[in-house]
Coordinates of C-alpha atoms in Angstrom, one line a residue:
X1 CA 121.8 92.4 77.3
X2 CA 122.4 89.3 75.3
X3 CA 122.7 87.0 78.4
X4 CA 120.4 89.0 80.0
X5 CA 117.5 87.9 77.4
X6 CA 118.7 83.9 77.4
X7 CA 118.3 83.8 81.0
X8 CA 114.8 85.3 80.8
X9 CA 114.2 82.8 78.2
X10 CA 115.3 79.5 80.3
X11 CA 111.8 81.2 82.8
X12 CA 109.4 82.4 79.8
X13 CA 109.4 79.1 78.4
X14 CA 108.9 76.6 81.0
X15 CA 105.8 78.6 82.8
X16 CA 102.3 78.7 81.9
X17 CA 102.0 82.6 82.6
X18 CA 104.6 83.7 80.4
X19 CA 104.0 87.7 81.8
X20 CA 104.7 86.1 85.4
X21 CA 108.1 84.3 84.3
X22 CA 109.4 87.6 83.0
X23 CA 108.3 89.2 86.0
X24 CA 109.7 86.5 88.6
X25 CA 112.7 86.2 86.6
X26 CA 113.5 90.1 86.2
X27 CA 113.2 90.5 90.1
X28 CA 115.7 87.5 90.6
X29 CA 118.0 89.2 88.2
X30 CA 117.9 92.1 90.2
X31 CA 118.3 90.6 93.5
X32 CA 121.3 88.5 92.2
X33 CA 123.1 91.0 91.0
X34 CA 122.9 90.8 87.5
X35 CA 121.1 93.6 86.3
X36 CA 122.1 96.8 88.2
X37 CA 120.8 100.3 88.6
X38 CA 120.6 102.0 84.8
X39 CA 121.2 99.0 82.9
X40 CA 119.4 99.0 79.7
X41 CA 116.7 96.3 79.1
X42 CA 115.3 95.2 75.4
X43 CA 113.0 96.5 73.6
X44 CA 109.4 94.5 74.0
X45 CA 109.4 93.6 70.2
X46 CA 113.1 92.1 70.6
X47 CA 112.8 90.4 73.4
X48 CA 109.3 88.7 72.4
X49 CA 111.2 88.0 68.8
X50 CA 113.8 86.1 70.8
X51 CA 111.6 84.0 73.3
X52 CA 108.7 83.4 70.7
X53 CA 105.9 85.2 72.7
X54 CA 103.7 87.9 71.7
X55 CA 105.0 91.2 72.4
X56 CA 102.0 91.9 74.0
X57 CA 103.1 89.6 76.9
X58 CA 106.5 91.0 77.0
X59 CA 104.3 94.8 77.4
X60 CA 102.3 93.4 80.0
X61 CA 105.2 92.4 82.4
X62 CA 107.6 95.6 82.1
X63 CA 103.8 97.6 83.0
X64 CA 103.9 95.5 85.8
X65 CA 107.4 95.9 86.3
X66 CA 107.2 100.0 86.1
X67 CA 104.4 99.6 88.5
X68 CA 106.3 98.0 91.3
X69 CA 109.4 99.9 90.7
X70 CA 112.0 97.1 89.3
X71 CA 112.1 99.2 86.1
X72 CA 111.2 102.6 84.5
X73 CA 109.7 103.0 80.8
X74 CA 109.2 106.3 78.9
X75 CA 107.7 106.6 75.4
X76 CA 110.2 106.8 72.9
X77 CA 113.2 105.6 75.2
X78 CA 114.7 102.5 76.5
X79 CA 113.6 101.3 79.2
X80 CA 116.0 101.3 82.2
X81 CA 116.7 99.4 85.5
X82 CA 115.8 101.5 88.6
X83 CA 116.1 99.4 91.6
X84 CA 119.4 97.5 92.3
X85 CA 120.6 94.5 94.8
X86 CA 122.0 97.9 97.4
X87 CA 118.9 100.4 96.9
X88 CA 117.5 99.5 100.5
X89 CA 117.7 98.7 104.0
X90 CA 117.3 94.8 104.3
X91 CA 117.9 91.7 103.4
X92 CA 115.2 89.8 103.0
X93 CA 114.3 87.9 99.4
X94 CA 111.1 85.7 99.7
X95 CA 108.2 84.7 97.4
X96 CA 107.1 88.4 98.1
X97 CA 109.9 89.6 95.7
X98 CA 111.0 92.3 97.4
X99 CA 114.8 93.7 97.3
X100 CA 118.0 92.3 98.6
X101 CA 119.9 95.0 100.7
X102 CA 123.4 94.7 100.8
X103 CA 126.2 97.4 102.1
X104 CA 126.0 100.9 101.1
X105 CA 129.0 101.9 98.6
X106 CA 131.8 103.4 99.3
X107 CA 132.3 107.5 99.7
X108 CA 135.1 109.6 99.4
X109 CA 133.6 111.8 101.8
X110 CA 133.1 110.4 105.6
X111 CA 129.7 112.9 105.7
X112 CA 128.4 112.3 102.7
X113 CA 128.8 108.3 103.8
X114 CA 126.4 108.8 107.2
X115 CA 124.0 110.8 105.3
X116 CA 123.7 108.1 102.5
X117 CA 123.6 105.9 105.1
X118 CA 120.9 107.4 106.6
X119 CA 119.1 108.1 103.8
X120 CA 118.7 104.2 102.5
X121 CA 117.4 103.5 105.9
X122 CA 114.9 105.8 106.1
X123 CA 111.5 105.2 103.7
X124 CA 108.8 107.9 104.2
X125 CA 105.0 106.1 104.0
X126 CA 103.9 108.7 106.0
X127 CA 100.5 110.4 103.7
X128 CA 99.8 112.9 101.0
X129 CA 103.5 112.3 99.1
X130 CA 102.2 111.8 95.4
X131 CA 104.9 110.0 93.0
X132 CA 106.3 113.2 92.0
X133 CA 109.0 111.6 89.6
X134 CA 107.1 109.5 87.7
X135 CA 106.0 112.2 85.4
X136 CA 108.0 112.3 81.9
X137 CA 110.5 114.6 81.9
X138 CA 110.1 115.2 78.4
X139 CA 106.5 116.7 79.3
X140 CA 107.7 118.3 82.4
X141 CA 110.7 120.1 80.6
X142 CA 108.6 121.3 77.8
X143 CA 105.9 122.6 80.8
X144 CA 108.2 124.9 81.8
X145 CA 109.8 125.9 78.4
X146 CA 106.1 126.9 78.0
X147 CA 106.3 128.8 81.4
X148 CA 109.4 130.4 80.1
X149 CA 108.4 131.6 76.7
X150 CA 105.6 133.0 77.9
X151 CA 105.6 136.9 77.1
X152 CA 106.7 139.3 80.1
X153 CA 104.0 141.6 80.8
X154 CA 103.6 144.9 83.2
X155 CA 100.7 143.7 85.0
X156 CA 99.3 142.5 88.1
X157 CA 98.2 139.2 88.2
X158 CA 94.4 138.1 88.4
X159 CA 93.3 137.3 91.6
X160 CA 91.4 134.6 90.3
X161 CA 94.1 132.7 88.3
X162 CA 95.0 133.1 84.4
X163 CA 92.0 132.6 82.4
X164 CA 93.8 129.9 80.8
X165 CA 94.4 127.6 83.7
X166 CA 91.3 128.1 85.2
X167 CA 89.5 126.8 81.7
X168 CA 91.4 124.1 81.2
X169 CA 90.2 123.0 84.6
X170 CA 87.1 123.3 84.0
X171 CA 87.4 121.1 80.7
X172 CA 89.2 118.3 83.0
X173 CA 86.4 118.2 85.2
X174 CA 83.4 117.6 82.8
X175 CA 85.7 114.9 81.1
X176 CA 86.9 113.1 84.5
X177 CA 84.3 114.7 87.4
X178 CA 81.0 114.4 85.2
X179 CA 80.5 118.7 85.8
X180 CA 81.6 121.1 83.9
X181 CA 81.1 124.1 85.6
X182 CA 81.8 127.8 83.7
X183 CA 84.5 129.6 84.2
X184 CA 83.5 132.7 86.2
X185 CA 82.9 130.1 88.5
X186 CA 86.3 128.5 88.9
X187 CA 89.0 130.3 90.6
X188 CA 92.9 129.4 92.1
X189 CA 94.1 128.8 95.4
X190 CA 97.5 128.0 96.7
X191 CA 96.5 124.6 98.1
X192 CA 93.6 123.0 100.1
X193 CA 94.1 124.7 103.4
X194 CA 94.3 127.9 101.8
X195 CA 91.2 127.5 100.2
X196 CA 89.5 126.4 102.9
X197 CA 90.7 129.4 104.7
X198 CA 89.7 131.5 101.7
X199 CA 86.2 129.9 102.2
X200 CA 86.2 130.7 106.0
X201 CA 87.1 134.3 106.2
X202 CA 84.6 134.9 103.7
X203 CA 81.7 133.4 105.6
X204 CA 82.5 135.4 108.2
X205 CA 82.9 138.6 106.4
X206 CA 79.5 137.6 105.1
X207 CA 78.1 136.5 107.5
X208 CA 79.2 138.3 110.4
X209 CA 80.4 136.0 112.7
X210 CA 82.3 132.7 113.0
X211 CA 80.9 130.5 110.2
X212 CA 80.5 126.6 112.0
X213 CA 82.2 124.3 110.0
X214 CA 80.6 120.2 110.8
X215 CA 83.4 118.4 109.8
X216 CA 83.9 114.6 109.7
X217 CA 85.6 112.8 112.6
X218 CA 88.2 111.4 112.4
X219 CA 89.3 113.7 109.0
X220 CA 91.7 116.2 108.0
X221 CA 93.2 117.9 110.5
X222 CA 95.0 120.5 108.5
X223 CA 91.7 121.8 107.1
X224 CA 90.3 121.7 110.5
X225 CA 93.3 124.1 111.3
X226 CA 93.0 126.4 108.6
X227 CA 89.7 126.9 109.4
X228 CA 90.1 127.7 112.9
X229 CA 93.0 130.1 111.5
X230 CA 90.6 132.0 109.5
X231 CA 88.3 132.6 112.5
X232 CA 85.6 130.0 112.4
X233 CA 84.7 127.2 114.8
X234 CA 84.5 123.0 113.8
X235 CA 81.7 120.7 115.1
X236 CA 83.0 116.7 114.7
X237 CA 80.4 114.4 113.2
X238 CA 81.1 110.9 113.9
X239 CA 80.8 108.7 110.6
X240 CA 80.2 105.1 109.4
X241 CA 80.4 102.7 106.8
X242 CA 79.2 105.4 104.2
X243 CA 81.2 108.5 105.6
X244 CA 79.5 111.3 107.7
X245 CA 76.2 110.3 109.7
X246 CA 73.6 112.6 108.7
X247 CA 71.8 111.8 111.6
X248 CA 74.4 113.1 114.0
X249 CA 74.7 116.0 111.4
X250 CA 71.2 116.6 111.8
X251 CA 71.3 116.4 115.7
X252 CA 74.7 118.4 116.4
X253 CA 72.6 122.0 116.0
X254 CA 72.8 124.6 113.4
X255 CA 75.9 124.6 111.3
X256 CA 76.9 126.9 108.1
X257 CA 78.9 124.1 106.4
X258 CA 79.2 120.8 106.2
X259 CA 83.1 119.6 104.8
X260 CA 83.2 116.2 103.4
X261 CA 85.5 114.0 101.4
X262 CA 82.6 111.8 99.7
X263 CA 84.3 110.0 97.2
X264 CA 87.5 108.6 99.2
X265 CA 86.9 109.4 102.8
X266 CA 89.9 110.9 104.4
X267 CA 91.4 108.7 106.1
X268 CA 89.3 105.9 106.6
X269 CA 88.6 105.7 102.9
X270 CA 84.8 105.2 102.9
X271 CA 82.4 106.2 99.6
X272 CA 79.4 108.4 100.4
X273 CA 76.6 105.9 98.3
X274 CA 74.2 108.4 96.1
X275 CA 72.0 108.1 98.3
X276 CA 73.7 109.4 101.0
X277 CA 74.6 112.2 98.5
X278 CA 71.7 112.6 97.7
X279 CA 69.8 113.1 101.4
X280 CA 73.2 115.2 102.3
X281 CA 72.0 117.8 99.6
X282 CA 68.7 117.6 100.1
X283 CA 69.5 118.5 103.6
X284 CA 71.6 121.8 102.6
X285 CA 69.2 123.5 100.3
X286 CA 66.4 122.7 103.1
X287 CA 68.8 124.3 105.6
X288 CA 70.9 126.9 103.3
X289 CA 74.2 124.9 104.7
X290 CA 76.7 125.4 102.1
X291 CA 78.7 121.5 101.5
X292 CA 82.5 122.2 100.7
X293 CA 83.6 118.6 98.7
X294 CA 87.1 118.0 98.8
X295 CA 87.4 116.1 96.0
X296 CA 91.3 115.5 96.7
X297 CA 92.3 112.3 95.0
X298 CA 89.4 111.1 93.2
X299 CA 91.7 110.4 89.9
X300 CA 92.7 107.1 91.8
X301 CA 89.9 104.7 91.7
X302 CA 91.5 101.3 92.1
X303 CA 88.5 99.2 92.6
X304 CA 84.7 99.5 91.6
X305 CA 83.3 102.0 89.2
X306 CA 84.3 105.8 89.1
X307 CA 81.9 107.7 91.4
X308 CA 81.2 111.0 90.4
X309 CA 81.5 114.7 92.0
X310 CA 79.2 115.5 94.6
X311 CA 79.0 118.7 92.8
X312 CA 77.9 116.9 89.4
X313 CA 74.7 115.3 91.0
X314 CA 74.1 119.1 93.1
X315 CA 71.2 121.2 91.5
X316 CA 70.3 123.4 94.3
X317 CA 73.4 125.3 94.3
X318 CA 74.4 124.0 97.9
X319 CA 78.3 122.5 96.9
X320 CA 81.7 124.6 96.4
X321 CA 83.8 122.3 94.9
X322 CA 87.3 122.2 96.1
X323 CA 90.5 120.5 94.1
X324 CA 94.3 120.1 93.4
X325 CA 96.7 119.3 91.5
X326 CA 99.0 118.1 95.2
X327 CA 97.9 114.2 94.9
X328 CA 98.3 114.3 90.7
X329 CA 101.2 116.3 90.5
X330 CA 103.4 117.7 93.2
X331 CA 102.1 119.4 96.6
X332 CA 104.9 121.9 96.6
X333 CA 103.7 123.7 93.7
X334 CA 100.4 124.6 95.9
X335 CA 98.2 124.9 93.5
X336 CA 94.5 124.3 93.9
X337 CA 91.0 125.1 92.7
X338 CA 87.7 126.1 94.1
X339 CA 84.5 125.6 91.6
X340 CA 81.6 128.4 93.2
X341 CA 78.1 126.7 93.6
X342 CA 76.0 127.3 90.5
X343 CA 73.7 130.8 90.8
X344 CA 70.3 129.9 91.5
X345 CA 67.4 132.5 92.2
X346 CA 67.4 134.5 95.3
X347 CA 64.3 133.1 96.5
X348 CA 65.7 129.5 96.6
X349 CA 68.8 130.3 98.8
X350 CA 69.2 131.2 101.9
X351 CA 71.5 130.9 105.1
X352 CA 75.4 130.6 104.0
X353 CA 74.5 129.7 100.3
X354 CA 72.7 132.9 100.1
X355 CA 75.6 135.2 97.9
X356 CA 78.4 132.8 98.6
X357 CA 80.0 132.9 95.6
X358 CA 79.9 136.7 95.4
X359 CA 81.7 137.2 98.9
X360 CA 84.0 134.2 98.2
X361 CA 84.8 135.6 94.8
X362 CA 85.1 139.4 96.7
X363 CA 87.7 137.6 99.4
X364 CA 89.6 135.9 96.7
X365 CA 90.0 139.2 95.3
X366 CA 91.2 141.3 98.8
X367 CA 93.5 138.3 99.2
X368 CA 95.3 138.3 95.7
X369 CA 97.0 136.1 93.4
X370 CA 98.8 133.7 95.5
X371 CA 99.6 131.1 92.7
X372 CA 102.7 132.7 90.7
X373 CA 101.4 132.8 86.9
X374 CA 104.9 130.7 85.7
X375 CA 103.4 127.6 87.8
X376 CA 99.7 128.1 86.5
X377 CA 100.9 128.5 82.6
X378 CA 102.8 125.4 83.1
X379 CA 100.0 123.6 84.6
X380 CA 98.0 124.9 81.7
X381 CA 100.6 123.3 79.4
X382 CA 100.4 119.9 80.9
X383 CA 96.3 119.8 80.9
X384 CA 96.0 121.0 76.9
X385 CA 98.4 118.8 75.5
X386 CA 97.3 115.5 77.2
X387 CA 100.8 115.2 79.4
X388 CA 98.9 115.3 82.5
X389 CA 96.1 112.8 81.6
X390 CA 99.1 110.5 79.9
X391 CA 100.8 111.1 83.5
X392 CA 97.3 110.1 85.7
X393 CA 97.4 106.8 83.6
X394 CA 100.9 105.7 84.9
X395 CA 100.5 106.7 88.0
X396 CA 97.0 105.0 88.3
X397 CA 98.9 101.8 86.9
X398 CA 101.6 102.1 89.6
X399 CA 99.3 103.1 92.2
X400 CA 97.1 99.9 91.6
X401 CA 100.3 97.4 91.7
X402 CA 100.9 99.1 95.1
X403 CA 97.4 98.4 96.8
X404 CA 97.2 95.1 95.4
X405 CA 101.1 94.6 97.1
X406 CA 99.4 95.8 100.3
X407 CA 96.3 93.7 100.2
X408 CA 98.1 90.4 99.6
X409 CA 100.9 90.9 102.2
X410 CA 98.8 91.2 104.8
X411 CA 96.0 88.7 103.7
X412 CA 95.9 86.2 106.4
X413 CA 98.1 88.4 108.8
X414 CA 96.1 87.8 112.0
X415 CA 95.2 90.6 113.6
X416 CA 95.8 92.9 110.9
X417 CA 92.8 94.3 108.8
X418 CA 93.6 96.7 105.7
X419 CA 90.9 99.4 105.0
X420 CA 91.2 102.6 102.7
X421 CA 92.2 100.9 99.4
X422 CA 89.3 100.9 96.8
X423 CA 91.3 104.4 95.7
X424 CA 93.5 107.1 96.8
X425 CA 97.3 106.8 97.4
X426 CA 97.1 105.4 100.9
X427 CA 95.8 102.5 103.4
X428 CA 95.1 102.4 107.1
X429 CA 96.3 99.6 108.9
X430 CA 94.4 98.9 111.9
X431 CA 94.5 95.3 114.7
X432 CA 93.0 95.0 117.5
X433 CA 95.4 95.6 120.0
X434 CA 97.0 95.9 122.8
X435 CA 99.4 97.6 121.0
X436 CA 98.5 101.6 119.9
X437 CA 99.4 103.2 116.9
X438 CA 101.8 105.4 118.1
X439 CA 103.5 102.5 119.8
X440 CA 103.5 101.0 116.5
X441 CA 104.6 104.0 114.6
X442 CA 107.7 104.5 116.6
X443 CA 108.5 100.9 116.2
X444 CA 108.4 101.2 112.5
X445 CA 110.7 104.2 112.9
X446 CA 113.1 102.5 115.0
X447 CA 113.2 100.0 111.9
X448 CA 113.3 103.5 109.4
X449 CA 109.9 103.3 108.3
X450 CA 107.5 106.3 108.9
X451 CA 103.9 106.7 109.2
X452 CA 101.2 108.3 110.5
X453 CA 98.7 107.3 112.9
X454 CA 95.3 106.6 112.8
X455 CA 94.9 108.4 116.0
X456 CA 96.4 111.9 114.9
X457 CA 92.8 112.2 112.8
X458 CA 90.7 111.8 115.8
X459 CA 88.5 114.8 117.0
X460 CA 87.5 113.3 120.3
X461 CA 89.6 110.3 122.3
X462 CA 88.4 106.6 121.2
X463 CA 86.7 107.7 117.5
X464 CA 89.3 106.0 115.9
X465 CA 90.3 102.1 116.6
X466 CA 94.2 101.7 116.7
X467 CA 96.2 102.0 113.7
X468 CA 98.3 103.7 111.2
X469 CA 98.0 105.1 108.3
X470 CA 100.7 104.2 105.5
X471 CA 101.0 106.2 102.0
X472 CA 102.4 104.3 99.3
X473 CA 102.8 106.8 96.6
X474 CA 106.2 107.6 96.4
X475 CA 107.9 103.9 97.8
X476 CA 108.8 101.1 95.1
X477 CA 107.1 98.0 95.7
X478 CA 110.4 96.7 97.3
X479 CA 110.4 99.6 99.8
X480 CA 106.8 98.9 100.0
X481 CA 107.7 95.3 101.3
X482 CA 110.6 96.5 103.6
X483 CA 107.4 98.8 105.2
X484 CA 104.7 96.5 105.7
X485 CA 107.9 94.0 107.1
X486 CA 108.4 96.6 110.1
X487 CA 104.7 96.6 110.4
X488 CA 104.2 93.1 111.1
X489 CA 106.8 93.0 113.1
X490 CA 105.8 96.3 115.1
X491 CA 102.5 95.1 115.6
X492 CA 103.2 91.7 117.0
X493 CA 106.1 93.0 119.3
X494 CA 103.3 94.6 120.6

C-alpha cells in the first residue's frame, strides 16, 4: 500500500479540495486496475501523516468513499476495497466516476460461468430493497448470539410480541418520532401488509361490516391488497403537492379510515405540511375516522429538517401508528409494529376510533404470535446497545451520497425531472413523453437494469404522469451510474 499512498499523494497535493483529490484519485485507482477487490487501504492517521493533511480530511473522503461504495470501513478494522475494475456490466469511465467493466473471470464450471454472467448484468433498483449488508457484522453476530443464549422456555409466545422488544420500540420512537407512546399500546406484526390486514379484519369484526379504507392515489399497492384480503373495501383520493387532498377526502363519502404516508409520500415522495396534519386530524376526531400513518422510512431524511410523527402532534386519539424495521434492517425478517391510538374518554370517540384499540388488541390476540421470539430478542439486542442507531447513521450517510448521485446526473437531462428525494431510499423519474414507463422499464431491462414503474401505483388510468420509480438502496454508486445510464438512454430511445 506503499505505492498506493505516493500515488494518492502526487493528487492530495496539487488540488485545492484535498478530500476531493483522495476521492478522484481512489476511483481512478480502482478503475485502472490498481487497487482490486479486498485490498487493504491505510489507516486515516497514516495516510494523512504521509501526505501532510489533517486526518480529518483523509476521514472525510473514505465516508464519502463508503458512501458510494468504492470502499468499506468498520470500527476497529481496516478498511477494505469493495468495488473492482470487473464488478459490473459496462464500460464506461467519465467525470461521473463510475466503474470500468471488463470480462467476467474465468470458472471452472461452464454453469456457474452463465450464472455469474448473468448475475453482473443484472442490478435490481426496483423499490423497498434496504442495504441489508451494510450493517456491522460484529453487531449482527453478537444479535444473534443474544438470540441464541436466550433461555429455552415451555411457553407459548405473546401475541403481542416480547415485552422487551416492544419497549425498546417504544424508547426509539420518543428519541427519533417525538412520541413515546406506553407499552400496552405497542404491539408486533409480521410486516406492513400484515398489519394492515390485522387492522382490517378487526374493523370489521368491530364494526360489522367492510371497514372503507380512503387511501392515497397513486400509493401502495400491497396495502391496498392486504386490505382487500382482509375483507374491506379502498376508496382512491387523488393528492397534490402536499400528499392526500382533504377536499377530495372530504367529498368521496363516509369512510372508516384514512391510510397515509405523511412524512415521505409513497411513491411520489411528498411531505404532509403541519398544517395539513393538522386539518387531516381535526377532520377524524370530527368524524371518528381512525388515520393509519405508515411511518415506513422516516429514518431517512436527506434534505430539510426531520418532520415528526403524525401520531406525535395527534391528541384526540384518531392515529394507529404503523412501523418496521424492513427499510432499516432487512424486509425478510418481517417484523413490524403497530402503536394503538391513545385512550381518550368514551364520550369523545366515536365511529371506527370508538374501542379500536381494544378489538385491534382482541384480533392480534385470535391471530397469534407471528414474529418468532429468536428474531424479536435479536432486534431487542440491536435497539439497547446502540448497534442499530450506529447502523441508521451509515446507512443515512450512504443513502445521502446516493440521492445526491441521482440529482446531479440527471441535472440538465432534458426532459427528465427527478422527484421523491428529500428522504426515503428511492426516486421517481418521470419526462414527459412519448415514451411510457413500462416502455422504459423494459428498456432498462433489456440493458439489465430493473425498476418499477410509476404506473404500477395508480388506482385509476392517467393519475400518474409517466415514469419509473428507481430504488437505490442496495446498488453502489457505480451500479447506480450504470442505472441511470440505461435510463437516459431508455428514455430518449423513446
Amino acid at each position: 500500500m506503499v505505492r498506493c499512498v505516493d500515488q494518492i499523494g502526487v493528487i492530495v497535493v496539487d488540488q485545492s479540495s484535498k478530500t476531493a483529490g483522495v476521492v478522484a484519485r481512489v476511483r481512478g485507482m480502482v478503475h485502472d486496475g490498481t487497487l482490486h477487490e479486498g485490498d487493504p487501504m491505510p489507516s486515516t492517521r497514516a495516510l494523512a501523516a504521509e501526505l501532510g493533511v489533517a486526518r480529518g480530511t483523509v476521514v472525510a473522503a473514505y465516508e464519502q468513499l463508503d458512501g458510494e461504495g468504492w470502499i468499506r470501513t468498520r470500527h476497529g478494522a481496516v478498511a477494505r476495497v469493495v468495488a473492482s475494475a470487473g464488478a459490473f456490466g459496462m464500460a464506461s469511465v467519465g467525470d461521473r466516476g463510475g466503474a470500468v467493466v471488463g470480462d467476467l473471470p474465468p470458472a471452472s464450471d461452464p454453469g456457474a460461468t452463465a450464472m455469474a454472467a448473468a448475475a453482473a448484468r443484472v442490478i435490481d433498483c426496483r423499490p423497498g430493497i434496504p442495504a441489508v449488508t451494510a450493517i456491522s457484522q460484529r453487531d449482527w453476530r453478537a444479535a444473534w448470539r443474544a438470540a441464541a443464549d436466550a433461555p429455552l422456555r415451555n411457553a407459548v409466545a405473546d401475541p403481542l410480541g416480547t415485552s422487551d422488544l416492544r419497549a425498546q420500540v417504544a424508547a426509539q420512537l420518543g428519541l427519533s418520532r417525538g412520541f413515546a407512546p406506553a407499552l400496552d399500546r405497542v404491539l408486533l406484526a409480521a410486516g406492513t401488509s400484515e398489519a394492515l390486514s390485522l387492522v382490517t379484519e378487526a374493523l370489521r369484526m368491530h364494526l360489522g361490516r367492510a371497514p372503507v379504507f380512503a387511501v392515497e392515489d397513486p400509493g401502495y399497492r400491497t396495502g391496498q391488497r392486504a386490505v382487500r384480503s382482509a375483507g374491506g373495501t379502498v376508496v382512491g383520493i387523488p393528492l397534490d403537492d402536499d400528499g392526500m387532498d382533504l377536499d377530495a377526502l372530504s367529498a368521496a363519502g363516509p369512510v372508516d379510515v384514512v391510510l397515509v404516508t405523511p412524512t415521505h409520500q409513497y411513491p411520489l415522495g411528498s411531505v404532509m405540511p403541519v398544517v395539513r396534519r393538522q386539518r387531516l386530524l381535526a377532520w377524524a376526531a370530527a368524524t371518528g375516522t381512525l388515520v393509519v400513518e405508515d411511518d415506513y422510512d422516516s429514518e431517512f431524511r436527506h434534505r430539510g429538517s426531520p418532520v415528526p410523527a403524525l401520531a406525535a402532534l395527534d391528541a384526540e386519539g384518531v392515529v394507529l401508528h404503523v412501523g418496521g424495521f424492513s427499510k432499516t434492517l432487512d424486509p425478510r425478517l418481517r417484523c413490524s409494529y403497530v402503536v394503538l391510538p391513545a385512550a381518550v374518554p368514551a364520550e369523545q370517540s366515536a365511529g371506527a376510533v370508538a374501542g379500536i384499540a381494544e378489538a385491534v388488541l382482541a384480533t392480534r390476540r385470535a391471530r397469534g404470535a407471528v414474529v418468532a421470539e429468536p428474531v424479536q430478542v435479536a432486534l431487542a439486542h440491536l435497539l439497547r446497545t446502540g448497534a442499530l442507531r450506529r447502523h441508521l447513521g451509515r446507512v443515512r450517510r450512504d443513502y445521502t451520497h446516493r440521492r445526491a448521485r441521482i440529482a446531479a446526473r440527471l441535472d440538465g437531462v432534458a426532459g427528465l425531472e427527478a422527484r421523491a428525494l428529500n428522504g426515503g431510499l428511492h426516486a421517481v423519474v418521470v419526462w414527459p413523453g412519448p415514451a411510457t414507463g413500462q416502455e422504459v422499464a423494459a428498456r432498462m431491462a433489456g440493458s439489465g437494469v430493473l425498476v418499477s414503474t410509476l404506473e404500477e401505483y395508480g388506482m385509476t388510468p392517467g393519475s400518474t404522469p409517466a415514469g419509473i420509480v428507481l430504488g437505490y438502496g442496495a446498488v453502489t454508486v457505480p451500479e447506480l451510474d450504470r442505472a441511470l445510464d440505461a435510463l437516459i438512454g431508455a428514455v430518449r430511445d423513446g
